[in-house]
Amino acid sequence: MTITQFLDRHQDAVQVALYALIICSLWLMEVVFSSGISVKKRWQHNKTNLLFIFTALPIQLLLTTIVLIIVGWTNTHHWGLINYIPGHHNKWVYYISLFMLLDLCEYVYHVVMHKIDPLWKFHLVHHSDLHVDVSTTVREHPGETCVRTCCLMLWVFICGPAIGVLVLRQTFQSLFNILAHTEFRLPQRVNKIVGLIFITPNLHHVHHHYQLPHTDRNYGDVLSIWDRLFGTFGELEQEDIRFGIDTHMDKERTGKFVNILKIPFQKLERPNGHQN
């Protein structure tokens, strides 16, 4: 069995195992190296977020099966934007082009989740975390899990990636997404250089600031170039960042699993300063 065949048959298991390994490793690093928060308090915060794994995983696994069916169809029928890119038969051109196309699609997805009211109500669950750490990565309402995976189906249908590209892309996406939510920050000089191309924890923390316009900055998934290109790039000093969303700063409302699940079904409260 080739690597491609193995990935094709066991993509779900590979992704889940990799995701779990990265999150557990970084969580332990946060416990060991982050100061000011006891293990008990950290666990009290983390356990609420980790409960979302049990709502997201069944949806993710079920819908990923459809994603793989679409991948098979697009490749069999040579469908997708990649087939119109000059030199796409070259592996480097093929992989880099698709990586960037899929990353642009995720940027678009993220912007849409913020701008369309019914979708924002689900994405708000992620932003309502008053303390951003590695566990915030999995704080995703099951409604958004469904929307996100359905959008992935659309991106795959539009772009036409092979399974190997999709796994590579999802691996990088998982790694960057988890790293972006950690408590660790890059030194300023390093962040300036790395942040020219990639989304860093420093940049994503700005996106989790509780007030506009910063909540509408740094939508990028892996690459920061889309934010720079479309005018949504922003920076903020670490000491000025306060996590959460200004309409949902009540710990009782945002700190209990059942209460968090109810947020999308309550009256919409847009962040102060929002303009349609």
PDB file of C-alpha atoms in Angstrom, residues 132-271:
ATOM      1  CA  VAL A 132      -7.119  32.437  24.758  1.00  0.00           C
ATOM      2  CA  ASP A 133      -4.872  29.395  25.010  1.00  0.00           C
ATOM      3  CA  VAL A 134      -4.406  26.146  23.109  1.00  0.00           C
ATOM      4  CA  SER A 135      -7.818  24.867  24.221  1.00  0.00           C
ATOM      5  CA  THR A 136      -9.506  27.803  22.459  1.00  0.00           C
ATOM      6  CA  THR A 137      -8.627  26.075  19.190  1.00  0.00           C
ATOM      7  CA  VAL A 138     -11.371  23.476  19.712  1.00  0.00           C
ATOM      8  CA  ARG A 139     -13.929  25.940  21.100  1.00  0.00           C
ATOM      9  CA  GLU A 140     -16.177  25.745  18.047  1.00  0.00           C
ATOM     10  CA  HIS A 141     -19.956  25.447  18.094  1.00  0.00           C
ATOM     11  CA  PRO A 142     -21.172  22.276  16.314  1.00  0.00           C
ATOM     12  CA  GLY A 143     -23.165  24.546  13.997  1.00  0.00           C
ATOM     13  CA  GLU A 144     -19.942  26.174  12.832  1.00  0.00           C
ATOM     14  CA  THR A 145     -18.266  22.780  12.489  1.00  0.00           C
ATOM     15  CA  CYS A 146     -20.987  21.870  10.019  1.00  0.00           C
ATOM     16  CA  VAL A 147     -20.689  25.173   8.118  1.00  0.00           C
ATOM     17  CA  ARG A 148     -16.883  24.998   8.035  1.00  0.00           C
ATOM     18  CA  THR A 149     -16.763  21.440   6.697  1.00  0.00           C
ATOM     19  CA  CYS A 150     -19.456  22.183   4.105  1.00  0.00           C
ATOM     20  CA  CYS A 151     -17.363  25.147   2.961  1.00  0.00           C
ATOM     21  CA  LEU A 152     -14.384  22.798   2.673  1.00  0.00           C
ATOM     22  CA  MET A 153     -16.483  20.684   0.308  1.00  0.00           C
ATOM     23  CA  LEU A 154     -17.055  23.802  -1.798  1.00  0.00           C
ATOM     24  CA  TRP A 155     -13.368  24.759  -1.780  1.00  0.00           C
ATOM     25  CA  VAL A 156     -12.373  21.240  -2.834  1.00  0.00           C
ATOM     26  CA  PHE A 157     -14.959  21.291  -5.620  1.00  0.00           C
ATOM     27  CA  ILE A 158     -13.745  24.686  -6.844  1.00  0.00           C
ATOM     28  CA  CYS A 159     -10.010  24.033  -6.605  1.00  0.00           C
ATOM     29  CA  GLY A 160      -9.748  20.291  -7.356  1.00  0.00           C
ATOM     30  CA  PRO A 161      -6.885  19.183  -5.049  1.00  0.00           C
ATOM     31  CA  ALA A 162      -5.581  15.627  -4.882  1.00  0.00           C
ATOM     32  CA  ILE A 163      -5.839  13.845  -1.535  1.00  0.00           C
ATOM     33  CA  GLY A 164      -2.113  14.303  -0.842  1.00  0.00           C
ATOM     34  CA  VAL A 165      -2.394  18.084  -1.235  1.00  0.00           C
ATOM     35  CA  LEU A 166      -5.470  18.225   0.960  1.00  0.00           C
ATOM     36  CA  VAL A 167      -3.792  16.254   3.751  1.00  0.00           C
ATOM     37  CA  LEU A 168      -0.675  18.449   3.526  1.00  0.00           C
ATOM     38  CA  ARG A 169      -2.793  21.585   3.592  1.00  0.00           C
ATOM     39  CA  GLN A 170      -4.937  20.350   6.513  1.00  0.00           C
ATOM     40  CA  THR A 171      -1.793  19.402   8.432  1.00  0.00           C
ATOM     41  CA  PHE A 172      -0.314  22.885   8.076  1.00  0.00           C
ATOM     42  CA  GLN A 173      -3.692  24.430   8.851  1.00  0.00           C
ATOM     43  CA  SER A 174      -4.056  22.398  12.048  1.00  0.00           C
ATOM     44  CA  LEU A 175      -0.527  23.232  13.180  1.00  0.00           C
ATOM     45  CA  PHE A 176      -0.816  26.966  12.524  1.00  0.00           C
ATOM     46  CA  ASN A 177      -4.317  27.156  13.973  1.00  0.00           C
ATOM     47  CA  ILE A 178      -3.225  25.526  17.219  1.00  0.00           C
ATOM     48  CA  LEU A 179      -0.008  27.572  17.470  1.00  0.00           C
ATOM     49  CA  ALA A 180      -1.907  30.802  16.805  1.00  0.00           C
ATOM     50  CA  HIS A 181      -4.042  30.236  19.913  1.00  0.00           C
ATOM     51  CA  THR A 182      -1.242  29.364  22.310  1.00  0.00           C
ATOM     52  CA  GLU A 183      -0.166  31.728  25.066  1.00  0.00           C
ATOM     53  CA  PHE A 184       3.325  31.847  23.583  1.00  0.00           C
ATOM     54  CA  ARG A 185       4.362  34.881  21.557  1.00  0.00           C
ATOM     55  CA  LEU A 186       7.291  35.402  19.239  1.00  0.00           C
ATOM     56  CA  PRO A 187       9.936  38.026  20.023  1.00  0.00           C
ATOM     57  CA  GLN A 188       9.035  41.284  18.291  1.00  0.00           C
ATOM     58  CA  ARG A 189      11.832  41.134  15.716  1.00  0.00           C
ATOM     59  CA  VAL A 190      11.093  37.509  14.849  1.00  0.00           C
ATOM     60  CA  ASN A 191       7.381  38.259  14.592  1.00  0.00           C
ATOM     61  CA  LYS A 192       8.047  41.129  12.178  1.00  0.00           C
ATOM     62  CA  ILE A 193       9.903  38.780   9.826  1.00  0.00           C
ATOM     63  CA  VAL A 194       7.740  35.657  10.147  1.00  0.00           C
ATOM     64  CA  GLY A 195       4.564  37.747  10.122  1.00  0.00           C
ATOM     65  CA  LEU A 196       5.368  39.097   6.675  1.00  0.00           C
ATOM     66  CA  ILE A 197       4.135  35.784   5.277  1.00  0.00           C
ATOM     67  CA  PHE A 198       2.597  33.708   8.067  1.00  0.00           C
ATOM     68  CA  ILE A 199      -0.010  34.242  10.783  1.00  0.00           C
ATOM     69  CA  THR A 200       1.768  34.184  14.143  1.00  0.00           C
ATOM     70  CA  PRO A 201       0.339  33.945  17.678  1.00  0.00           C
ATOM     71  CA  ASN A 202       1.084  37.672  18.043  1.00  0.00           C
ATOM     72  CA  LEU A 203      -1.066  38.500  15.013  1.00  0.00           C
ATOM     73  CA  HIS A 204      -3.911  36.132  15.840  1.00  0.00           C
ATOM     74  CA  HIS A 205      -4.112  37.430  19.399  1.00  0.00           C
ATOM     75  CA  VAL A 206      -4.977  40.813  17.884  1.00  0.00           C
ATOM     76  CA  HIS A 207      -7.927  39.157  16.133  1.00  0.00           C
ATOM     77  CA  HIS A 208      -9.153  37.928  19.533  1.00  0.00           C
ATOM     78  CA  HIS A 209      -9.067  41.410  21.081  1.00  0.00           C
ATOM     79  CA  TYR A 210     -12.485  42.157  22.532  1.00  0.00           C
ATOM     80  CA  GLN A 211     -13.184  45.366  20.586  1.00  0.00           C
ATOM     81  CA  LEU A 212     -13.440  46.475  16.991  1.00  0.00           C
ATOM     82  CA  PRO A 213     -11.685  47.270  14.739  1.00  0.00           C
ATOM     83  CA  HIS A 214      -9.176  44.662  15.940  1.00  0.00           C
ATOM     84  CA  THR A 215     -11.724  41.823  15.858  1.00  0.00           C
ATOM     85  CA  ASP A 216     -11.904  42.471  12.106  1.00  0.00           C
ATOM     86  CA  ARG A 217      -8.140  42.174  11.615  1.00  0.00           C
ATOM     87  CA  ASN A 218      -5.853  39.252  10.766  1.00  0.00           C
ATOM     88  CA  TYR A 219      -8.377  36.813   9.322  1.00  0.00           C
ATOM     89  CA  GLY A 220      -5.611  34.737   7.715  1.00  0.00           C
ATOM     90  CA  ASP A 221      -5.471  31.014   8.324  1.00  0.00           C
ATOM     91  CA  VAL A 222      -1.858  30.130   7.568  1.00  0.00           C
ATOM     92  CA  LEU A 223      -0.701  33.039   5.401  1.00  0.00           C
ATOM     93  CA  SER A 224      -0.880  36.700   6.427  1.00  0.00           C
ATOM     94  CA  ILE A 225      -0.481  37.906   2.832  1.00  0.00           C
ATOM     95  CA  TRP A 226      -4.263  38.013   2.255  1.00  0.00           C
ATOM     96  CA  ASP A 227      -4.768  40.408   5.162  1.00  0.00           C
ATOM     97  CA  ARG A 228      -2.038  42.651   3.790  1.00  0.00           C
ATOM     98  CA  LEU A 229      -3.477  42.440   0.285  1.00  0.00           C
ATOM     99  CA  PHE A 230      -7.107  43.123   1.264  1.00  0.00           C
ATOM    100  CA  GLY A 231      -6.458  45.716   3.978  1.00  0.00           C
ATOM    101  CA  THR A 232      -7.395  43.654   7.037  1.00  0.00           C
ATOM    102  CA  PHE A 233      -3.923  43.442   8.572  1.00  0.00           C
ATOM    103  CA  GLY A 234      -3.460  44.906  12.042  1.00  0.00           C
ATOM    104  CA  GLU A 235      -1.082  44.962  15.006  1.00  0.00           C
ATOM    105  CA  LEU A 236      -1.534  45.688  18.696  1.00  0.00           C
ATOM    106  CA  GLU A 237       0.835  45.654  21.647  1.00  0.00           C
ATOM    107  CA  GLN A 238       0.499  42.604  23.879  1.00  0.00           C
ATOM    108  CA  GLU A 239      -0.258  44.652  26.983  1.00  0.00           C
ATOM    109  CA  ASP A 240      -3.194  46.309  25.185  1.00  0.00           C
ATOM    110  CA  ILE A 241      -4.882  43.041  24.175  1.00  0.00           C
ATOM    111  CA  ARG A 242      -7.911  41.907  26.134  1.00  0.00           C
ATOM    112  CA  PHE A 243      -9.507  38.654  25.021  1.00  0.00           C
ATOM    113  CA  GLY A 244     -13.212  38.067  24.472  1.00  0.00           C
ATOM    114  CA  ILE A 245     -15.917  40.039  22.688  1.00  0.00           C
ATOM    115  CA  ASP A 246     -17.381  43.193  24.188  1.00  0.00           C
ATOM    116  CA  THR A 247     -20.973  41.963  24.021  1.00  0.00           C
ATOM    117  CA  HIS A 248     -20.166  38.740  25.895  1.00  0.00           C
ATOM    118  CA  MET A 249     -17.829  39.539  28.783  1.00  0.00           C
ATOM    119  CA  ASP A 250     -19.922  37.793  31.456  1.00  0.00           C
ATOM    120  CA  LYS A 251     -18.026  34.753  32.777  1.00  0.00           C
ATOM    121  CA  GLU A 252     -21.274  33.017  33.680  1.00  0.00           C
ATOM    122  CA  ARG A 253     -22.447  33.314  30.078  1.00  0.00           C
ATOM    123  CA  THR A 254     -19.175  32.397  28.386  1.00  0.00           C
ATOM    124  CA  GLY A 255     -17.668  29.964  30.867  1.00  0.00           C
ATOM    125  CA  LYS A 256     -20.252  27.196  31.047  1.00  0.00           C
ATOM    126  CA  PHE A 257     -20.641  24.678  28.233  1.00  0.00           C
ATOM    127  CA  VAL A 258     -24.446  24.634  28.097  1.00  0.00           C
ATOM    128  CA  ASN A 259     -24.661  28.430  28.213  1.00  0.00           C
ATOM    129  CA  ILE A 260     -22.124  28.700  25.388  1.00  0.00           C
ATOM    130  CA  LEU A 261     -24.113  26.295  23.210  1.00  0.00           C
ATOM    131  CA  LYS A 262     -27.142  28.589  23.575  1.00  0.00           C
ATOM    132  CA  ILE A 263     -25.366  31.730  22.317  1.00  0.00           C
ATOM    133  CA  PRO A 264     -26.214  31.329  18.590  1.00  0.00           C
ATOM    134  CA  PHE A 265     -29.914  30.984  19.425  1.00  0.00           C
ATOM    135  CA  GLN A 266     -30.126  34.159  21.473  1.00  0.00           C
ATOM    136  CA  LYS A 267     -30.776  37.698  20.270  1.00  0.00           C
ATOM    137  CA  LEU A 268     -27.849  38.946  18.201  1.00  0.00           C
ATOM    138  CA  GLU A 269     -25.614  41.508  19.879  1.00  0.00           C
ATOM    139  CA  ARG A 270     -23.082  42.935  17.474  1.00  0.00           C
ATOM    140  CA  PRO A 271     -19.716  44.201  18.817  1.00  0.00           C
TER     141      PRO A 271
END
